[in-house]
XYZ file of C-alpha atoms in Angstrom:
674
model
C -20.127 35.134 -8.582
C -17.948 34.670 -5.463
C -14.210 34.161 -5.947
C -13.228 30.508 -5.864
C -10.499 28.924 -3.798
C -7.709 27.252 -5.714
C -8.518 23.566 -6.364
C -6.473 20.811 -4.795
C -3.740 19.087 -6.770
C -5.301 16.426 -8.976
C -3.274 13.286 -9.377
C -3.656 9.808 -10.825
C -1.644 7.020 -9.195
C -0.044 5.474 -12.246
C 2.881 3.551 -13.642
C 3.302 0.141 -15.250
C 5.342 -2.064 -17.580
C 8.352 0.121 -18.412
C 9.667 3.641 -17.891
C 8.859 4.470 -21.521
C 5.246 3.271 -21.284
C 4.727 5.101 -17.986
C 6.231 8.308 -19.373
C 3.745 8.227 -22.238
C 0.906 7.721 -19.758
C 2.082 10.631 -17.578
C 2.314 13.029 -20.490
C -1.168 12.055 -21.676
C -2.604 12.534 -18.175
C -0.963 15.961 -17.816
C -2.419 16.962 -21.181
C -5.883 16.006 -19.866
C -5.607 18.498 -17.008
C -3.963 16.478 -14.270
C -2.022 18.964 -12.126
C 0.436 16.649 -10.370
C 2.112 13.296 -10.929
C 1.775 10.317 -8.609
C 4.298 7.607 -9.451
C 3.533 3.966 -8.734
C 6.714 1.865 -8.614
C 6.737 -1.880 -9.089
C 7.406 -4.151 -6.128
C 11.061 -4.972 -6.910
C 11.814 -1.233 -6.967
C 9.920 -0.693 -3.724
C 11.670 -3.515 -1.905
C 15.186 -3.001 -3.226
C 15.596 -5.827 -5.727
C 16.879 -5.730 -9.272
C 14.536 -7.301 -11.843
C 16.729 -10.388 -12.227
C 16.440 -11.382 -8.549
C 14.497 -14.579 -7.815
C 11.906 -12.681 -5.754
C 11.276 -10.299 -8.662
C 10.050 -13.141 -10.877
C 6.582 -12.312 -12.150
C 6.531 -8.935 -10.366
C 8.397 -6.663 -12.797
C 6.180 -3.843 -14.047
C 3.034 -5.326 -12.529
C 1.811 -2.820 -9.949
C 3.999 0.064 -11.044
C 6.982 1.116 -13.098
C 10.371 -0.604 -12.698
C 13.206 1.836 -11.967
C 16.474 -0.064 -11.745
C 18.949 2.769 -12.312
C 19.436 6.346 -13.489
C 18.672 5.463 -17.096
C 15.185 4.285 -16.156
C 14.552 7.498 -14.210
C 15.659 9.566 -17.197
C 13.203 7.781 -19.458
C 10.435 7.997 -16.871
C 10.544 11.811 -16.861
C 11.684 12.453 -20.433
C 10.012 15.602 -21.763
C 8.545 16.461 -18.335
C 10.216 19.563 -16.813
C 10.771 18.662 -13.185
C 11.163 22.281 -12.093
C 7.520 22.863 -13.122
C 6.083 19.534 -11.935
C 4.801 18.498 -8.515
C 5.688 14.821 -8.237
C 4.508 12.411 -5.575
C 6.422 9.149 -5.328
C 4.895 6.254 -3.410
C 8.152 4.803 -2.185
C 9.249 3.947 1.351
C 12.127 1.589 2.115
C 14.021 2.843 -0.957
C 12.731 6.449 -0.781
C 16.194 7.953 -0.341
C 17.417 6.125 -3.433
C 14.539 7.207 -5.671
C 14.856 10.795 -4.474
C 18.571 10.681 -5.309
C 17.765 9.446 -8.836
C 15.099 12.164 -9.176
C 17.534 14.908 -8.154
C 20.203 13.697 -10.581
C 17.674 13.665 -13.445
C 16.683 17.218 -12.501
C 20.357 18.210 -12.626
C 20.655 16.609 -16.059
C 17.690 18.735 -17.158
C 19.829 21.792 -16.381
C 18.936 22.637 -12.789
C 21.726 24.070 -10.672
C 21.765 24.053 -6.867
C 19.228 26.888 -6.735
C 17.003 25.043 -9.195
C 17.170 21.815 -7.191
C 16.116 23.830 -4.137
C 12.872 24.678 -5.937
C 11.865 21.073 -6.694
C 8.400 20.372 -5.306
C 6.874 17.031 -4.506
C 6.681 14.232 -1.979
C 8.356 10.952 -1.118
C 6.058 8.792 1.019
C 8.962 7.492 3.143
C 6.781 6.199 6.029
C 8.339 2.881 6.939
C 6.340 2.224 10.119
C 3.098 1.469 8.292
C 5.007 -0.907 5.990
C 5.623 -3.194 8.968
C 1.903 -3.043 9.769
C 0.047 -3.182 6.491
C 1.723 -2.800 3.113
C 4.807 -4.939 3.540
C 7.434 -3.158 1.427
C 9.915 -2.814 4.262
C 13.514 -4.011 3.885
C 15.601 -3.076 6.920
C 14.937 -3.276 10.676
C 13.055 -0.346 12.234
C 16.133 1.423 13.633
C 18.085 1.688 10.356
C 14.873 2.424 8.463
C 14.192 5.357 10.762
C 17.749 6.550 10.156
C 17.187 6.575 6.379
C 14.038 8.628 6.889
C 15.803 11.008 9.279
C 18.732 11.493 6.906
C 16.383 12.238 4.006
C 14.487 14.822 6.046
C 17.676 16.506 7.258
C 19.038 16.647 3.707
C 15.915 18.095 2.115
C 15.410 20.766 4.784
C 18.758 22.235 3.733
C 18.934 21.377 0.033
C 15.309 20.928 -1.161
C 13.169 23.051 1.188
C 10.028 22.818 -0.976
C 10.095 19.015 -0.977
C 7.943 16.962 1.416
C 10.501 14.353 2.538
C 7.926 12.219 4.345
C 4.282 11.458 3.842
C 2.977 9.879 7.067
C 0.656 7.319 5.557
C -2.452 6.165 7.395
C -4.047 5.055 4.126
C -2.930 1.453 4.377
C -3.722 1.291 8.074
C -7.414 1.652 7.265
C -7.112 -1.004 4.574
C -5.520 -3.269 7.195
C -8.530 -2.815 9.467
C -7.836 0.372 11.428
C -10.809 2.174 12.939
C -10.812 5.997 12.609
C -9.396 6.273 16.131
C -6.609 3.789 15.347
C -5.850 5.447 12.017
C -5.361 8.833 13.693
C -3.448 7.480 16.680
C -1.062 5.235 14.761
C -0.296 7.943 12.193
C 0.384 10.508 14.908
C 2.550 8.041 16.833
C 4.563 7.507 13.655
C 4.945 11.254 13.153
C 6.114 11.609 16.748
C 8.725 8.868 16.298
C 10.048 10.532 13.143
C 10.132 14.062 14.535
C 11.786 12.867 17.756
C 14.438 11.074 15.685
C 15.132 14.171 13.586
C 15.291 16.398 16.664
C 17.619 14.001 18.485
C 19.890 13.312 15.483
C 21.728 16.608 15.813
C 21.500 17.150 12.049
C 18.871 19.909 12.242
C 19.360 22.985 14.454
C 16.596 23.589 16.993
C 15.567 26.794 15.227
C 14.930 24.799 12.011
C 12.487 22.296 13.552
C 9.628 24.513 12.403
C 10.811 23.982 8.833
C 10.857 20.221 9.414
C 7.335 20.193 10.843
C 6.143 22.459 8.031
C 7.265 19.936 5.397
C 5.721 16.862 7.029
C 2.693 15.796 5.028
C 0.178 13.010 5.498
C -1.480 10.564 3.133
C -4.849 9.373 4.333
C -7.684 7.070 3.412
C -11.279 8.192 2.965
C -13.953 5.515 3.214
C -17.576 5.573 2.152
C -18.809 6.679 5.614
C -18.076 10.159 4.400
C -19.497 12.113 7.359
C -17.316 10.149 9.775
C -14.350 10.470 7.425
C -14.798 14.248 7.197
C -14.895 14.442 10.991
C -11.762 12.287 11.091
C -9.927 14.858 8.978
C -11.000 17.681 11.299
C -9.795 15.599 14.264
C -6.459 14.985 12.517
C -6.098 18.752 12.031
C -6.852 19.520 15.673
C -4.506 16.896 17.117
C -1.621 17.840 14.802
C -1.906 21.501 15.761
C -1.801 20.627 19.461
C 0.984 18.040 19.129
C 3.357 20.249 17.154
C 2.789 23.258 19.425
C 3.074 21.449 22.757
C 5.675 18.751 22.013
C 7.924 20.615 19.582
C 7.252 24.254 20.445
C 6.246 25.298 16.931
C 4.712 28.768 17.207
C 4.055 29.609 13.542
C 0.492 28.393 12.744
C 1.447 28.000 9.076
C 4.060 25.427 10.014
C 1.539 23.621 12.224
C -0.985 23.306 9.401
C -2.109 19.720 8.769
C -1.136 19.121 5.146
C -2.448 15.981 3.561
C -3.135 14.218 0.319
C -5.635 11.435 -0.116
C -6.364 8.326 -2.101
C -9.920 7.291 -1.463
C -10.558 3.791 -0.257
C -9.588 1.027 -2.680
C -10.486 -1.554 -0.014
C -14.149 -0.681 -0.473
C -14.133 -1.277 -4.237
C -16.044 -4.402 -5.179
C -15.595 -6.970 -7.896
C -19.341 -7.664 -7.783
C -21.338 -4.954 -9.608
C -18.184 -2.855 -10.047
C -20.182 0.007 -11.534
C -21.246 0.781 -7.944
C -17.647 1.780 -7.286
C -18.190 5.075 -9.121
C -20.647 6.412 -6.560
C -18.473 5.072 -3.752
C -15.507 7.017 -5.127
C -17.565 10.220 -5.360
C -18.804 9.942 -1.766
C -15.305 9.247 -0.525
C -13.933 12.260 -2.406
C -16.553 14.496 -0.754
C -15.230 13.448 2.667
C -11.924 15.218 1.987
C -13.145 18.196 -0.028
C -16.398 19.429 1.599
C -14.770 20.859 4.725
C -12.589 23.831 3.741
C -10.756 23.909 7.072
C -9.711 20.266 6.616
C -9.574 19.990 2.825
C -6.994 17.792 1.116
C -4.136 19.508 -0.692
C -3.948 16.686 -3.239
C -6.439 14.018 -4.293
C -6.039 10.870 -6.326
C -8.958 8.598 -7.043
C -8.862 4.892 -7.874
C -10.607 3.639 -10.974
C -13.945 1.848 -10.903
C -12.401 -1.449 -12.041
C -9.380 -1.767 -9.736
C -10.959 -4.767 -7.984
C -10.878 -6.507 -11.382
C -7.319 -5.725 -12.437
C -5.062 -2.960 -13.762
C -7.099 0.080 -14.916
C -6.843 1.253 -18.506
C -5.992 4.892 -19.380
C -9.693 5.542 -20.058
C -10.619 4.303 -16.575
C -8.060 6.645 -15.024
C -9.376 9.499 -17.139
C -12.871 8.863 -15.758
C -11.540 9.243 -12.216
C -9.715 12.459 -13.141
C -12.902 13.871 -14.677
C -14.800 13.175 -11.427
C -12.399 15.518 -9.651
C -12.573 18.140 -12.372
C -16.382 18.242 -12.382
C -16.471 18.848 -8.622
C -13.746 21.504 -8.727
C -14.827 23.410 -11.830
C -18.577 22.899 -12.234
C -19.826 22.892 -8.638
C -19.831 25.859 -6.256
C -17.940 23.993 -3.525
C -14.872 26.247 -3.667
C -16.866 29.474 -3.320
C -17.757 29.161 0.383
C -16.080 29.142 3.793
C -16.182 25.975 5.873
C -19.652 24.458 5.699
C -19.488 22.764 9.099
C -18.387 25.527 11.438
C -20.833 25.646 14.340
C -22.349 22.217 13.692
C -23.045 20.551 17.037
C -23.232 17.130 15.393
C -19.851 17.502 13.704
C -18.228 19.024 16.782
C -19.398 16.147 18.991
C -18.085 13.515 16.581
C -14.744 15.306 16.185
C -14.364 15.658 19.956
C -15.004 11.933 20.398
C -12.372 11.025 17.803
C -9.847 13.395 19.381
C -10.449 11.902 22.818
C -10.158 8.299 21.629
C -7.079 8.910 19.482
C -5.321 10.896 22.208
C -5.860 8.052 24.685
C -4.477 5.476 22.233
C -1.486 7.724 21.482
C -0.761 7.883 25.221
C -0.910 4.076 25.439
C 1.562 3.725 22.556
C 3.838 6.204 24.317
C 3.700 4.010 27.431
C 4.789 1.040 25.290
C 7.872 2.990 24.212
C 6.559 4.675 21.071
C 5.579 3.544 17.595
C 8.769 1.613 16.804
C 8.609 -0.363 20.048
C 4.909 -1.049 19.454
C 5.779 -2.428 16.012
C 8.581 -4.637 17.315
C 6.414 -6.032 20.135
C 3.632 -6.910 17.688
C 1.060 -4.770 19.532
C 0.076 -2.559 16.606
C -0.128 -5.408 14.099
C -2.230 -7.565 16.422
C -4.682 -4.697 16.979
C -5.052 -4.163 13.229
C -5.587 -7.858 12.491
C -8.220 -7.985 15.237
C -10.024 -4.870 13.952
C -10.011 -6.243 10.430
C -11.377 -9.586 11.608
C -14.205 -7.776 13.387
C -15.040 -5.808 10.240
C -15.059 -8.946 8.089
C -17.366 -10.579 10.622
C -19.808 -7.668 10.355
C -19.816 -7.982 6.568
C -20.373 -11.734 6.655
C -23.211 -11.369 9.148
C -24.867 -8.658 7.072
C -24.593 -6.133 9.896
C -22.385 -4.011 7.618
C -24.063 -3.886 4.231
C -22.231 -3.669 0.926
C -24.541 -3.185 -2.030
C -24.059 -5.860 -4.668
C -22.013 -8.052 -2.323
C -24.124 -9.041 0.694
C -27.346 -7.249 -0.221
C -29.129 -6.187 -3.419
C -27.150 -8.728 -5.360
C -29.698 -9.017 -8.186
C -28.347 -7.253 -11.256
C -28.810 -6.631 -14.935
C -25.921 -7.580 -17.204
C -23.353 -4.774 -17.179
C -22.036 -3.428 -20.487
C -18.913 -2.335 -18.611
C -17.941 -5.927 -17.852
C -19.509 -7.731 -20.798
C -16.002 -8.619 -21.960
C -13.896 -9.080 -18.842
C -10.766 -9.739 -20.875
C -10.852 -6.160 -22.210
C -12.278 -4.466 -19.072
C -8.781 -4.145 -17.579
C -5.290 -3.631 -18.921
C -2.739 -6.424 -18.974
C 1.047 -6.199 -18.838
C 2.837 -7.924 -21.706
C 4.425 -11.186 -20.642
C 7.752 -10.243 -22.255
C 8.141 -6.983 -20.288
C 10.164 -8.661 -17.550
C 12.696 -10.135 -19.966
C 13.113 -6.777 -21.719
C 13.639 -4.931 -18.423
C 16.162 -7.523 -17.221
C 18.049 -7.357 -20.519
C 18.156 -3.561 -20.444
C 19.518 -3.607 -16.891
C 22.294 -6.032 -17.871
C 23.241 -3.730 -20.753
C 23.281 -0.784 -18.356
C 25.736 -2.549 -16.053
C 28.018 -3.420 -18.959
C 28.087 0.168 -20.201
C 28.759 1.974 -16.915
C 32.064 2.973 -15.338
C 32.402 -0.136 -13.175
C 35.263 1.063 -10.942
C 33.325 4.248 -10.144
C 30.199 2.218 -9.321
C 32.128 -0.052 -6.953
C 33.812 2.922 -5.247
C 30.404 4.506 -4.737
C 29.024 1.328 -3.154
C 32.056 1.020 -0.877
C 31.580 4.615 0.262
C 27.885 3.975 0.893
C 28.677 0.985 3.107
C 31.280 2.961 5.033
C 28.799 5.780 5.643
C 26.133 3.299 6.755
C 28.548 1.741 9.241
C 29.181 5.189 10.708
C 26.925 8.142 11.464
C 27.203 10.264 8.312
C 24.093 11.327 6.389
C 23.450 8.702 3.700
C 21.999 11.019 1.063
C 25.338 12.319 -0.352
C 26.798 8.816 -0.945
C 23.428 7.752 -2.408
C 23.630 10.646 -4.880
C 27.089 9.489 -5.922
C 25.746 5.945 -6.364
C 23.025 7.336 -8.641
C 25.528 9.288 -10.741
C 27.865 6.274 -10.919
C 25.195 4.004 -12.392
C 24.558 1.805 -9.345
C 21.342 -0.208 -9.583
C 18.447 -0.266 -7.154
C 19.298 -3.761 -5.984
C 22.975 -2.942 -5.517
C 22.154 0.146 -3.422
C 19.787 -1.865 -1.229
C 22.114 -4.852 -0.865
C 24.956 -2.578 0.224
C 22.734 -1.370 3.060
C 21.458 -4.902 3.793
C 25.080 -5.933 4.321
C 25.354 -3.309 7.061
C 21.829 -3.100 8.499
C 20.510 -6.619 7.936
C 16.930 -7.459 6.968
C 13.729 -7.712 8.985
C 10.622 -9.884 9.187
C 7.701 -8.100 10.815
C 5.287 -9.820 13.249
C 2.227 -11.239 11.459
C -0.277 -10.454 14.215
C -2.150 -13.694 13.521
C -1.350 -15.497 16.752
C -2.638 -12.687 18.963
C -5.845 -11.995 17.071
C -9.005 -12.816 19.065
C -11.780 -15.034 17.733
C -14.118 -12.913 15.586
C -17.120 -14.580 13.941
C -20.533 -13.306 12.887
C -23.146 -13.108 15.620
C -24.962 -16.324 16.473
C -28.382 -14.955 15.588
C -27.324 -14.548 11.953
C -26.050 -18.089 11.657
C -22.388 -17.060 11.485
C -21.326 -18.790 14.690
C -23.334 -21.869 13.755
C -21.638 -22.003 10.344
C -18.185 -21.834 11.919
C -19.155 -24.522 14.448
C -20.266 -26.776 11.584
C -17.014 -26.239 9.656
C -15.033 -26.886 12.837
C -16.859 -30.203 13.302
C -16.216 -31.231 9.692
C -12.543 -30.315 10.008
C -12.246 -32.388 13.187
C -13.990 -35.362 11.593
C -11.726 -35.128 8.534
C -8.635 -34.999 10.736
C -9.841 -38.080 12.592
C -10.421 -39.981 9.344
C -6.912 -39.055 8.251
C -5.579 -40.173 11.649
C -3.994 -36.824 12.388
C -4.458 -34.484 15.334
C -5.558 -31.441 13.332
C -5.740 -30.497 9.680
C -2.727 -28.413 8.678
C -3.015 -25.442 6.318
C -0.042 -23.538 4.951
C -0.898 -19.949 4.035
C 1.801 -18.595 1.745
C 2.514 -15.304 0.015
C 4.942 -15.928 -2.842
C 6.777 -13.055 -4.476
C 6.849 -9.465 -3.284
C 3.165 -8.716 -2.720
C 3.029 -7.361 0.826
C -0.722 -6.799 1.079
C -1.307 -9.540 3.606
C -4.732 -8.570 4.981
C -6.616 -11.326 3.184
C -4.042 -13.990 3.981
C -4.107 -13.019 7.643
C -7.893 -13.256 7.806
C -7.852 -16.713 6.202
C -5.183 -17.785 8.697
C -7.170 -16.459 11.668
C -10.456 -18.057 10.583
C -8.779 -21.386 9.778
C -7.234 -21.340 13.248
C -10.684 -20.658 14.727
C -12.036 -23.607 12.723
C -9.558 -25.947 14.362
C -6.772 -25.991 11.779
C -3.107 -25.899 12.616
C -2.003 -22.928 10.508
C 1.491 -22.436 9.140
C 1.883 -18.763 8.208
C 5.358 -17.310 7.893
C 4.394 -13.868 6.601
C 5.217 -12.225 3.304
C 7.932 -12.349 0.669
C 8.626 -16.036 0.153
C 9.982 -17.799 -2.901
C 8.049 -20.712 -4.417
C 10.914 -22.981 -3.278
C 10.491 -21.834 0.334
C 6.729 -22.395 0.221
C 7.028 -25.851 -1.305
C 9.757 -26.822 1.173
C 7.628 -25.639 4.100
C 4.610 -27.565 2.805
C 6.655 -30.767 2.696
C 8.432 -30.180 6.023
C 5.171 -29.402 7.839
C 3.327 -32.241 6.058
C 0.365 -29.939 5.400
C -2.988 -31.045 4.041
C -3.528 -27.937 1.907
C -1.543 -24.982 0.568
C -3.248 -21.599 0.248
C -1.524 -18.935 -1.845
C -2.445 -15.251 -1.668
C -1.320 -12.915 -4.482
C -2.748 -9.482 -5.238
C 0.039 -8.082 -7.420
C -0.841 -9.916 -10.637
C 2.119 -12.305 -10.491
C -0.102 -15.380 -9.997
C 0.351 -16.571 -13.593
C 4.088 -17.021 -13.025
C 4.363 -17.947 -9.352
C 1.481 -20.384 -8.824
C 2.651 -22.830 -11.547
C 6.120 -22.662 -9.979
C 4.711 -23.789 -6.620
C 2.667 -26.568 -8.247
C 5.708 -27.862 -10.129
C 7.911 -27.801 -7.027
C 5.308 -29.679 -4.983
C 5.053 -32.374 -7.661
C 8.814 -32.739 -7.816
C 8.921 -33.067 -4.031
C 6.367 -35.867 -4.100
C 3.567 -33.686 -2.703
C 1.624 -33.192 -5.909
C -1.510 -34.595 -4.285
C -1.674 -31.739 -1.753
C -4.486 -29.424 -2.905
C -3.462 -25.846 -3.695
C -5.961 -23.006 -3.519
C -5.314 -19.434 -4.654
C -6.820 -16.101 -3.642
C -6.308 -12.629 -5.075
C -7.286 -10.191 -7.786
C -7.394 -12.756 -10.563
C -9.180 -12.192 -13.904
C -11.569 -14.953 -15.027
C -9.319 -16.151 -17.856
C -6.365 -16.444 -15.484
C -8.518 -18.341 -12.981
C -9.428 -20.855 -15.696
C -5.745 -21.272 -16.574
C -4.799 -21.834 -12.935
C -7.459 -24.497 -12.489
C -6.286 -26.177 -15.704
C -2.741 -26.188 -14.287
C -3.920 -28.074 -11.203
C -5.172 -25.458 -8.733
C -8.082 -26.869 -6.726
C -9.971 -23.592 -6.222
C -9.602 -19.882 -6.972
C -11.103 -17.169 -4.758
C -11.397 -13.482 -5.656
C -12.733 -10.437 -3.740
C -16.330 -11.411 -4.525
C -15.867 -14.446 -2.254
C -16.284 -12.457 0.946
C -17.497 -15.334 3.137
C -14.331 -16.516 4.878
C -16.033 -19.318 6.814
C -17.405 -20.635 3.530
C -13.874 -20.566 2.076
C -12.562 -22.574 5.029
C -15.366 -25.062 4.452
C -14.298 -25.356 0.828
C -10.734 -26.050 1.961
C -12.029 -28.963 4.057
C -13.870 -30.246 0.980
C -10.737 -30.090 -1.161
C -8.745 -31.946 1.490
C -11.396 -34.686 1.566
C -11.459 -34.874 -2.228
C -7.665 -35.098 -2.472
C -7.617 -37.874 0.114
C -10.551 -39.776 -1.481
C -12.840 -39.358 1.529
C -16.600 -39.249 1.225
C -17.797 -35.684 0.510
C -19.635 -33.756 3.199
C -22.291 -31.161 2.732
C -21.109 -27.536 2.853
C -23.333 -25.479 5.186
C -25.003 -22.426 3.670
């Protein structure tokens, strides 16, 4: 039997509730054969808030583990030897802080300077894509790029086996990026980062090869697995050329395109969720079949992520999918299967040409940061996503179980939806907040305040921010305190939404899509006339810290195309801000989008505030990943309608909004077009 290549690192993206609960989950996953950790942090941790902040309400422990201070990090990795663990941390705006906590925990485990230098793992630390897709940014682009640069410069000298940045195109695809856009925007980000490191003066010219050699990427693999495999080969080719020609890197090992992958969660469906298993397998093949462009680490979503938080058994199923391919198949016994393929070569060449042209255009705009600040990149993504949604609604792009082959037998996997996903205990937030307050009371307060003062002074100057961040970690500073110290110096940022510049994108007329939108537009106009107002006004709001704004943006764009005046202020709003905006703008409907699981806390808050402001008759609709029982509770609380991922017809949703406005204003009902 031929000798096999070493398998890729097998990870499971995991973390929830508390550090203790997540630690138990990690140790169980490692015992099952997982070969690397992938830490999911909750949204307050990712966006630099302590769990008692108003924006953290309902978000603590929902989509990841809360890490508020060194004590939480200790408990998170208790019993896990960090010198023998490869840890990936999905953290961006606060990446420097979490890496500082990680290093201090490693030191407490007995590692000296030489031991710290052997730590292996990755901090995602790609802030550019946060402005475009995921929304966990904090600071303006300039200071954010400085934090990334300082982290890279520090690790090159002190932690040379660590990947200090993971250029992340994953969320770009989820935000609508085509393969060409995904490659181009990721490479433009890498260029901005490498230019900043080179120009900072912190890394000698002869060490730039070490910097390039530790840059990794985190990509998305969709179900079009042939195209996705070609995309990875194109990524590899462009990166080799870019690093050789722009940065003069001669060592081919340092120019190697190193990437990890999470296959496409966007493509997972709530309808017939058992189909997600075969989707996940096909997507995994895209990044494993081609040896010359094979992922170094793979993490797979669970089949039920479109329904809610996966259970440990669901995550185990995804791990076993990887293990079967790596250990039972003969995939790892052969050289690259696609060398010499004319079909593959032609597709790769086309992707390289298209991505290179788009990279040149971004360069003309002033680079990735300038293209973020101008709104160009965000507008392109919103437009691409709108076009994709239009293809799905028209049936041109088929999704089995959603817009075709929808007939189904009852599924034993979802017979009891209340037990098909895991839920986070309602009292977790209070326990985490209480523990953080106890931590503050027990620490050396003067030392903590001195550390924060030193951090601010360093931020106001030009010193590397990693050393003062390490002192903050050792002094017991909290995540929110670290971030607020930097907010005081750097300020905060609100990224462009991209909604205003998105072109009209509706299904083709011959499928009835354009006719359906025309009919909804006419009904909206008639309703506005009956209410003696120029246009119906819809407020689209995202309460809390959920930054996944793709769905909200598509609702806003389609409502605009249907003749609505749309009020959309972007992400990260408190219920008070949303209610105040609804009253100030005198809107006819409020639409709330929440994908983080915080709907049970935040939606009732908005309803209560609207009632107290005298706007209780304004219909409120909610969209997101919302279990059936929660949807029933929201409707009982006064929500007019609840939409989940199975409701893929956006024009139909806009029509329903018109209906709810008519119902709330006691107008005669109108027929909803099919």
